[in-house]
Amino acid sequence: MEMPEMMIDIERQISQSLSDGHPNYSNVVSHGIYLVDISRFQLLRDQLGKSLEQHCFTEQEQRNAFVGTRRLHFFAGRLAGKNAVVRALGRDNVPENSWQSIDIQKLPSGQPLVVLKGEVQNVARQLRIKTWLLSISHTSTYAIASAIALSSK
């Protein structure tokens, strides 16, 4: 099984287990997961240069980014996080090119925090999403993010 197919299968399995009515998951609205191939992301960044950062990432995300290779991994992780949020909201519900409306900030603990704006925030309100659980991780070759959307109990 190729990596993208495996990710879709994992996402389906997690979403199914979260929606099976388990009492501990009663406030889970949805789940999204996304994998970024860092070498492909680097090719895209090399082609588009600074415009990629300006198009996809908020000013705060750009200010918080590291330098060098760590910067590449930081942005790949943030892109995975934004895509995981979009998948949790439902790709058809989110307007195209809404990257600036999904801001992934960092709490003092280091935990990522999802802040939505504009039309994307309206979609989350319609789905009664109140809180996000977001996890971002990377290796030297991949960045992955998992986003769980929660409603109030």
Short mmCIF file of N, CA and C in Angstrom, two decimals:
data_model
loop_
_atom_site.label_atom_id
_atom_site.label_comp_id
_atom_site.label_asym_id
_atom_site.label_seq_id
_atom_site.Cartn_x
_atom_site.Cartn_y
_atom_site.Cartn_z
N MET A 1 0.84 -1.17 0.00
CA MET A 1 0.00 0.00 0.00
C MET A 1 0.89 1.24 0.00
N GLU A 2 0.66 2.18 -0.92
CA GLU A 2 1.45 3.40 -0.99
C GLU A 2 1.09 4.32 0.15
N MET A 3 1.98 5.27 0.47
CA MET A 3 1.81 6.15 1.61
C MET A 3 0.48 6.92 1.59
N PRO A 4 0.10 7.61 0.48
CA PRO A 4 -1.18 8.34 0.51
C PRO A 4 -2.38 7.42 0.75
N GLU A 5 -2.39 6.23 0.15
CA GLU A 5 -3.48 5.29 0.38
C GLU A 5 -3.52 4.85 1.83
N MET A 6 -2.34 4.62 2.41
CA MET A 6 -2.26 4.22 3.80
C MET A 6 -2.81 5.33 4.71
N MET A 7 -2.49 6.60 4.38
CA MET A 7 -2.97 7.72 5.20
C MET A 7 -4.49 7.83 5.12
N ILE A 8 -5.05 7.64 3.95
CA ILE A 8 -6.51 7.69 3.80
C ILE A 8 -7.14 6.57 4.61
N ASP A 9 -6.55 5.39 4.58
CA ASP A 9 -7.07 4.26 5.34
C ASP A 9 -6.99 4.53 6.84
N ILE A 10 -5.87 5.08 7.30
CA ILE A 10 -5.72 5.41 8.72
C ILE A 10 -6.75 6.45 9.12
N GLU A 11 -6.90 7.50 8.30
CA GLU A 11 -7.88 8.55 8.59
C GLU A 11 -9.29 7.96 8.70
N ARG A 12 -9.64 7.06 7.78
CA ARG A 12 -10.96 6.43 7.81
C ARG A 12 -11.15 5.62 9.08
N GLN A 13 -10.14 4.85 9.45
CA GLN A 13 -10.23 4.02 10.64
C GLN A 13 -10.38 4.86 11.91
N ILE A 14 -9.60 5.91 12.02
CA ILE A 14 -9.69 6.77 13.20
C ILE A 14 -11.04 7.46 13.25
N SER A 15 -11.47 8.03 12.13
CA SER A 15 -12.77 8.70 12.10
C SER A 15 -13.89 7.74 12.47
N GLN A 16 -13.82 6.51 11.97
CA GLN A 16 -14.85 5.51 12.29
C GLN A 16 -14.85 5.19 13.78
N SER A 17 -13.67 5.00 14.35
CA SER A 17 -13.61 4.65 15.77
C SER A 17 -14.07 5.81 16.64
N LEU A 18 -13.83 7.04 16.21
CA LEU A 18 -14.27 8.20 16.98
C LEU A 18 -15.78 8.40 16.90
N SER A 19 -16.39 7.96 15.81
CA SER A 19 -17.82 8.19 15.63
C SER A 19 -18.68 6.99 16.02
N ASP A 20 -18.08 5.96 16.58
CA ASP A 20 -18.83 4.74 16.94
C ASP A 20 -19.65 4.88 18.21
N GLY A 21 -19.74 6.09 18.75
CA GLY A 21 -20.57 6.31 19.91
C GLY A 21 -19.91 5.97 21.23
N HIS A 22 -18.62 5.81 21.26
CA HIS A 22 -17.91 5.57 22.50
C HIS A 22 -18.13 6.77 23.42
N PRO A 23 -18.49 6.56 24.70
CA PRO A 23 -18.83 7.68 25.58
C PRO A 23 -17.71 8.70 25.76
N ASN A 24 -16.47 8.28 25.68
CA ASN A 24 -15.36 9.23 25.83
C ASN A 24 -15.18 10.11 24.62
N TYR A 25 -15.82 9.76 23.51
CA TYR A 25 -15.66 10.52 22.29
C TYR A 25 -16.94 11.25 21.91
N SER A 26 -17.84 11.45 22.85
CA SER A 26 -19.15 12.01 22.52
C SER A 26 -19.09 13.43 21.98
N ASN A 27 -18.03 14.16 22.26
CA ASN A 27 -17.95 15.52 21.75
C ASN A 27 -17.01 15.65 20.55
N VAL A 28 -16.58 14.53 19.96
CA VAL A 28 -15.75 14.58 18.76
C VAL A 28 -16.66 14.82 17.56
N VAL A 29 -16.38 15.88 16.84
CA VAL A 29 -17.15 16.21 15.64
C VAL A 29 -16.54 15.52 14.43
N SER A 30 -15.22 15.60 14.30
CA SER A 30 -14.56 15.02 13.13
C SER A 30 -13.05 14.93 13.37
N HIS A 31 -12.39 14.29 12.43
CA HIS A 31 -10.95 14.11 12.51
C HIS A 31 -10.35 14.27 11.12
N GLY A 32 -9.17 14.88 11.04
CA GLY A 32 -8.45 14.98 9.78
C GLY A 32 -6.98 14.67 10.02
N ILE A 33 -6.37 14.05 9.03
CA ILE A 33 -4.94 13.73 9.11
C ILE A 33 -4.32 14.06 7.76
N TYR A 34 -3.07 14.53 7.78
CA TYR A 34 -2.43 14.88 6.52
C TYR A 34 -0.93 14.66 6.63
N LEU A 35 -0.34 14.19 5.54
CA LEU A 35 1.08 13.89 5.46
C LEU A 35 1.71 14.74 4.37
N VAL A 36 2.83 15.38 4.68
CA VAL A 36 3.57 16.18 3.70
C VAL A 36 4.92 15.52 3.47
N ASP A 37 5.23 15.26 2.22
CA ASP A 37 6.55 14.75 1.83
C ASP A 37 7.47 15.97 1.78
N ILE A 38 8.45 16.02 2.67
CA ILE A 38 9.28 17.21 2.82
C ILE A 38 10.09 17.50 1.56
N SER A 39 10.56 16.48 0.86
CA SER A 39 11.34 16.75 -0.36
C SER A 39 10.47 17.39 -1.44
N ARG A 40 9.22 16.95 -1.55
CA ARG A 40 8.29 17.57 -2.52
C ARG A 40 7.94 19.00 -2.09
N PHE A 41 7.77 19.19 -0.79
CA PHE A 41 7.48 20.54 -0.27
C PHE A 41 8.67 21.46 -0.55
N GLN A 42 9.88 20.95 -0.40
CA GLN A 42 11.07 21.76 -0.67
C GLN A 42 11.14 22.16 -2.15
N LEU A 43 10.81 21.24 -3.05
CA LEU A 43 10.78 21.57 -4.48
C LEU A 43 9.79 22.69 -4.75
N LEU A 44 8.62 22.60 -4.15
CA LEU A 44 7.60 23.64 -4.31
C LEU A 44 8.10 24.97 -3.76
N ARG A 45 8.71 24.92 -2.58
CA ARG A 45 9.25 26.15 -1.98
C ARG A 45 10.38 26.74 -2.83
N ASP A 46 11.22 25.88 -3.39
CA ASP A 46 12.30 26.36 -4.26
C ASP A 46 11.74 27.03 -5.52
N GLN A 47 10.64 26.48 -6.06
CA GLN A 47 10.03 27.06 -7.26
C GLN A 47 9.33 28.38 -6.97
N LEU A 48 8.60 28.45 -5.85
CA LEU A 48 7.77 29.62 -5.57
C LEU A 48 8.45 30.65 -4.67
N GLY A 49 9.48 30.23 -3.97
CA GLY A 49 10.21 31.14 -3.11
C GLY A 49 9.36 31.71 -1.99
N LYS A 50 9.62 32.96 -1.68
CA LYS A 50 8.95 33.65 -0.57
C LYS A 50 7.43 33.75 -0.77
N SER A 51 6.99 33.73 -2.02
CA SER A 51 5.54 33.86 -2.27
C SER A 51 4.76 32.70 -1.68
N LEU A 52 5.37 31.50 -1.60
CA LEU A 52 4.70 30.36 -0.98
C LEU A 52 4.43 30.65 0.49
N GLU A 53 5.43 31.15 1.19
CA GLU A 53 5.27 31.48 2.60
C GLU A 53 4.21 32.56 2.79
N GLN A 54 4.24 33.57 1.94
CA GLN A 54 3.29 34.68 2.06
C GLN A 54 1.87 34.24 1.73
N HIS A 55 1.73 33.29 0.83
CA HIS A 55 0.40 32.82 0.42
C HIS A 55 -0.21 31.86 1.44
N CYS A 56 0.60 30.96 1.97
CA CYS A 56 0.07 29.88 2.80
C CYS A 56 0.14 30.12 4.31
N PHE A 57 0.99 31.03 4.75
CA PHE A 57 1.23 31.15 6.18
C PHE A 57 0.99 32.58 6.66
N THR A 58 0.42 32.69 7.85
CA THR A 58 0.13 34.00 8.42
C THR A 58 1.43 34.70 8.78
N GLU A 59 1.34 36.00 9.01
CA GLU A 59 2.53 36.76 9.40
C GLU A 59 3.12 36.21 10.69
N GLN A 60 2.27 35.84 11.63
CA GLN A 60 2.76 35.30 12.89
C GLN A 60 3.48 33.96 12.66
N GLU A 61 2.94 33.10 11.81
CA GLU A 61 3.60 31.84 11.51
C GLU A 61 4.96 32.09 10.86
N GLN A 62 5.03 33.08 9.98
CA GLN A 62 6.29 33.40 9.33
C GLN A 62 7.31 33.94 10.34
N ARG A 63 6.84 34.75 11.28
CA ARG A 63 7.74 35.29 12.32
C ARG A 63 8.25 34.18 13.24
N ASN A 64 7.42 33.19 13.51
CA ASN A 64 7.79 32.12 14.45
C ASN A 64 8.64 31.03 13.81
N ALA A 65 8.78 31.06 12.51
CA ALA A 65 9.54 30.02 11.80
C ALA A 65 11.03 30.12 12.12
N PHE A 66 11.67 28.98 12.08
CA PHE A 66 13.11 28.92 12.31
C PHE A 66 13.84 29.29 11.03
N VAL A 67 15.15 29.07 11.01
CA VAL A 67 15.94 29.32 9.80
C VAL A 67 16.49 28.00 9.27
N GLY A 68 16.89 28.00 8.01
CA GLY A 68 17.51 26.83 7.41
C GLY A 68 16.58 25.63 7.30
N THR A 69 17.13 24.45 7.55
CA THR A 69 16.36 23.21 7.44
C THR A 69 15.21 23.19 8.43
N ARG A 70 15.42 23.74 9.61
CA ARG A 70 14.34 23.76 10.61
C ARG A 70 13.16 24.59 10.09
N ARG A 71 13.44 25.63 9.31
CA ARG A 71 12.37 26.44 8.73
C ARG A 71 11.53 25.60 7.76
N LEU A 72 12.20 24.82 6.94
CA LEU A 72 11.52 23.93 5.99
C LEU A 72 10.60 22.95 6.74
N HIS A 73 11.11 22.32 7.79
CA HIS A 73 10.33 21.38 8.58
C HIS A 73 9.19 22.08 9.30
N PHE A 74 9.45 23.28 9.81
CA PHE A 74 8.41 24.05 10.49
C PHE A 74 7.23 24.30 9.55
N PHE A 75 7.52 24.81 8.35
CA PHE A 75 6.45 25.11 7.40
C PHE A 75 5.77 23.84 6.88
N ALA A 76 6.52 22.78 6.68
CA ALA A 76 5.91 21.51 6.25
C ALA A 76 4.94 21.02 7.32
N GLY A 77 5.33 21.13 8.58
CA GLY A 77 4.45 20.74 9.68
C GLY A 77 3.21 21.62 9.75
N ARG A 78 3.40 22.93 9.56
CA ARG A 78 2.25 23.85 9.59
C ARG A 78 1.31 23.57 8.42
N LEU A 79 1.87 23.26 7.25
CA LEU A 79 1.03 22.94 6.10
C LEU A 79 0.25 21.65 6.36
N ALA A 80 0.90 20.66 6.95
CA ALA A 80 0.20 19.42 7.31
C ALA A 80 -0.92 19.73 8.30
N GLY A 81 -0.64 20.59 9.27
CA GLY A 81 -1.66 20.96 10.26
C GLY A 81 -2.85 21.66 9.62
N LYS A 82 -2.60 22.59 8.73
CA LYS A 82 -3.68 23.31 8.06
C LYS A 82 -4.53 22.35 7.22
N ASN A 83 -3.86 21.45 6.51
CA ASN A 83 -4.59 20.46 5.70
C ASN A 83 -5.39 19.50 6.56
N ALA A 84 -4.86 19.12 7.71
CA ALA A 84 -5.60 18.24 8.62
C ALA A 84 -6.86 18.94 9.13
N VAL A 85 -6.76 20.23 9.42
CA VAL A 85 -7.93 21.02 9.85
C VAL A 85 -8.95 21.08 8.72
N VAL A 86 -8.50 21.33 7.50
CA VAL A 86 -9.41 21.38 6.35
C VAL A 86 -10.12 20.05 6.18
N ARG A 87 -9.40 18.96 6.31
CA ARG A 87 -10.03 17.63 6.18
C ARG A 87 -11.06 17.40 7.29
N ALA A 88 -10.75 17.86 8.50
CA ALA A 88 -11.70 17.70 9.60
C ALA A 88 -12.96 18.53 9.36
N LEU A 89 -12.80 19.69 8.75
CA LEU A 89 -13.96 20.54 8.44
C LEU A 89 -14.73 20.04 7.23
N GLY A 90 -14.08 19.24 6.41
CA GLY A 90 -14.67 18.77 5.16
C GLY A 90 -14.18 19.66 4.02
N ARG A 91 -13.39 19.10 3.13
CA ARG A 91 -12.78 19.89 2.06
C ARG A 91 -13.81 20.69 1.26
N ASP A 92 -14.99 20.12 1.07
CA ASP A 92 -16.02 20.82 0.28
C ASP A 92 -16.60 22.02 1.03
N ASN A 93 -16.43 22.06 2.35
CA ASN A 93 -16.98 23.15 3.15
C ASN A 93 -16.06 24.37 3.22
N VAL A 94 -14.80 24.17 2.92
CA VAL A 94 -13.80 25.23 3.10
C VAL A 94 -13.47 25.86 1.75
N PRO A 95 -13.58 27.20 1.66
CA PRO A 95 -13.23 27.86 0.40
C PRO A 95 -11.77 27.59 0.02
N GLU A 96 -11.50 27.49 -1.28
CA GLU A 96 -10.13 27.29 -1.74
C GLU A 96 -9.26 28.46 -1.31
N ASN A 97 -7.98 28.18 -1.13
CA ASN A 97 -7.00 29.20 -0.77
C ASN A 97 -7.34 29.92 0.52
N SER A 98 -7.76 29.17 1.51
CA SER A 98 -8.09 29.73 2.83
C SER A 98 -6.94 29.58 3.82
N TRP A 99 -5.74 29.40 3.33
CA TRP A 99 -4.61 29.12 4.21
C TRP A 99 -4.39 30.21 5.25
N GLN A 100 -4.59 31.46 4.87
CA GLN A 100 -4.39 32.57 5.80
C GLN A 100 -5.46 32.59 6.90
N SER A 101 -6.57 31.91 6.67
CA SER A 101 -7.66 31.87 7.65
C SER A 101 -7.49 30.77 8.69
N ILE A 102 -6.45 29.97 8.53
CA ILE A 102 -6.11 28.92 9.50
C ILE A 102 -4.73 29.26 10.03
N ASP A 103 -4.69 29.72 11.27
CA ASP A 103 -3.44 30.15 11.90
C ASP A 103 -3.07 29.13 12.96
N ILE A 104 -1.91 28.53 12.83
CA ILE A 104 -1.46 27.57 13.83
C ILE A 104 -0.41 28.25 14.70
N GLN A 105 -0.84 28.55 15.91
CA GLN A 105 0.03 29.22 16.86
C GLN A 105 0.61 28.20 17.82
N LYS A 106 1.46 28.65 18.73
CA LYS A 106 2.09 27.75 19.69
C LYS A 106 1.85 28.28 21.10
N LEU A 107 1.30 27.42 21.95
CA LEU A 107 1.11 27.77 23.36
C LEU A 107 2.47 27.74 24.07
N PRO A 108 2.58 28.38 25.24
CA PRO A 108 3.85 28.34 25.98
C PRO A 108 4.33 26.91 26.25
N SER A 109 3.41 25.96 26.33
CA SER A 109 3.77 24.56 26.55
C SER A 109 4.39 23.92 25.30
N GLY A 110 4.26 24.60 24.16
CA GLY A 110 4.73 24.04 22.89
C GLY A 110 3.62 23.40 22.09
N GLN A 111 2.47 23.20 22.72
CA GLN A 111 1.31 22.58 22.05
C GLN A 111 0.79 23.52 20.96
N PRO A 112 0.49 22.98 19.76
CA PRO A 112 -0.07 23.82 18.71
C PRO A 112 -1.51 24.23 19.04
N LEU A 113 -1.86 25.43 18.64
CA LEU A 113 -3.19 25.99 18.87
C LEU A 113 -3.76 26.41 17.53
N VAL A 114 -4.97 25.95 17.20
CA VAL A 114 -5.63 26.31 15.95
C VAL A 114 -6.49 27.55 16.19
N VAL A 115 -6.25 28.58 15.38
CA VAL A 115 -7.05 29.80 15.43
C VAL A 115 -7.63 30.01 14.02
N LEU A 116 -8.96 30.02 13.94
CA LEU A 116 -9.63 30.18 12.66
C LEU A 116 -10.17 31.59 12.51
N LYS A 117 -10.23 32.05 11.25
CA LYS A 117 -10.73 33.38 10.96
C LYS A 117 -11.67 33.30 9.76
N GLY A 118 -12.49 34.34 9.61
CA GLY A 118 -13.30 34.51 8.41
C GLY A 118 -14.23 33.36 8.11
N GLU A 119 -14.28 33.01 6.83
CA GLU A 119 -15.19 31.98 6.34
C GLU A 119 -14.91 30.61 6.96
N VAL A 120 -13.65 30.31 7.22
CA VAL A 120 -13.30 29.03 7.83
C VAL A 120 -13.85 28.97 9.25
N GLN A 121 -13.77 30.08 9.97
CA GLN A 121 -14.34 30.14 11.31
C GLN A 121 -15.86 29.95 11.27
N ASN A 122 -16.51 30.51 10.26
CA ASN A 122 -17.95 30.33 10.10
C ASN A 122 -18.32 28.87 9.87
N VAL A 123 -17.51 28.17 9.06
CA VAL A 123 -17.75 26.74 8.82
C VAL A 123 -17.66 25.98 10.14
N ALA A 124 -16.64 26.27 10.93
CA ALA A 124 -16.47 25.60 12.22
C ALA A 124 -17.66 25.88 13.14
N ARG A 125 -18.13 27.10 13.14
CA ARG A 125 -19.32 27.44 13.96
C ARG A 125 -20.54 26.65 13.52
N GLN A 126 -20.74 26.55 12.20
CA GLN A 126 -21.89 25.79 11.68
C GLN A 126 -21.82 24.32 12.10
N LEU A 127 -20.61 23.79 12.19
CA LEU A 127 -20.42 22.41 12.61
C LEU A 127 -20.37 22.27 14.14
N ARG A 128 -20.53 23.40 14.83
CA ARG A 128 -20.52 23.47 16.30
C ARG A 128 -19.19 23.03 16.90
N ILE A 129 -18.11 23.34 16.19
CA ILE A 129 -16.77 23.03 16.68
C ILE A 129 -16.33 24.15 17.62
N LYS A 130 -15.91 23.77 18.81
CA LYS A 130 -15.49 24.74 19.83
C LYS A 130 -13.98 24.70 20.07
N THR A 131 -13.40 23.50 19.95
CA THR A 131 -12.00 23.30 20.32
C THR A 131 -11.34 22.36 19.33
N TRP A 132 -10.03 22.53 19.19
CA TRP A 132 -9.25 21.64 18.33
C TRP A 132 -8.15 20.98 19.13
N LEU A 133 -7.92 19.71 18.85
CA LEU A 133 -6.73 19.01 19.32
C LEU A 133 -5.88 18.78 18.08
N LEU A 134 -4.68 19.34 18.08
CA LEU A 134 -3.80 19.24 16.93
C LEU A 134 -2.46 18.70 17.36
N SER A 135 -1.98 17.72 16.62
CA SER A 135 -0.66 17.16 16.86
C SER A 135 0.12 17.22 15.56
N ILE A 136 1.34 17.72 15.63
CA ILE A 136 2.22 17.83 14.46
C ILE A 136 3.53 17.13 14.79
N SER A 137 4.01 16.34 13.85
CA SER A 137 5.28 15.65 14.05
C SER A 137 6.02 15.59 12.72
N HIS A 138 7.35 15.45 12.79
CA HIS A 138 8.12 15.29 11.56
C HIS A 138 9.27 14.33 11.75
N THR A 139 9.67 13.78 10.62
CA THR A 139 10.92 13.05 10.52
C THR A 139 11.75 13.84 9.51
N SER A 140 12.87 13.31 9.10
CA SER A 140 13.67 14.02 8.10
C SER A 140 12.99 14.01 6.73
N THR A 141 12.03 13.10 6.52
CA THR A 141 11.40 12.99 5.21
C THR A 141 9.92 13.36 5.16
N TYR A 142 9.23 13.32 6.30
CA TYR A 142 7.79 13.60 6.31
C TYR A 142 7.41 14.49 7.48
N ALA A 143 6.34 15.25 7.26
CA ALA A 143 5.66 15.96 8.35
C ALA A 143 4.23 15.46 8.34
N ILE A 144 3.67 15.22 9.52
CA ILE A 144 2.32 14.71 9.62
C ILE A 144 1.58 15.48 10.70
N ALA A 145 0.28 15.64 10.49
CA ALA A 145 -0.55 16.31 11.49
C ALA A 145 -1.88 15.59 11.60
N SER A 146 -2.40 15.59 12.80
CA SER A 146 -3.70 15.03 13.11
C SER A 146 -4.51 16.10 13.82
N ALA A 147 -5.71 16.38 13.31
CA ALA A 147 -6.58 17.41 13.90
C ALA A 147 -7.90 16.76 14.30
N ILE A 148 -8.28 16.93 15.56
CA ILE A 148 -9.55 16.43 16.05
C ILE A 148 -10.39 17.64 16.45
N ALA A 149 -11.58 17.74 15.85
CA ALA A 149 -12.50 18.84 16.13
C ALA A 149 -13.47 18.41 17.22
N LEU A 150 -13.61 19.24 18.25
CA LEU A 150 -14.48 18.92 19.38
C LEU A 150 -15.58 19.96 19.52
N SER A 151 -16.76 19.49 19.90
CA SER A 151 -17.85 20.40 20.24
C SER A 151 -17.88 20.53 21.76
N SER A 152 -18.68 21.48 22.25
CA SER A 152 -18.85 21.54 23.70
C SER A 152 -19.77 20.39 24.09
N LYS A 153 -19.62 19.87 25.27
CA LYS A 153 -20.43 18.71 25.70
C LYS A 153 -21.87 19.08 25.92
#
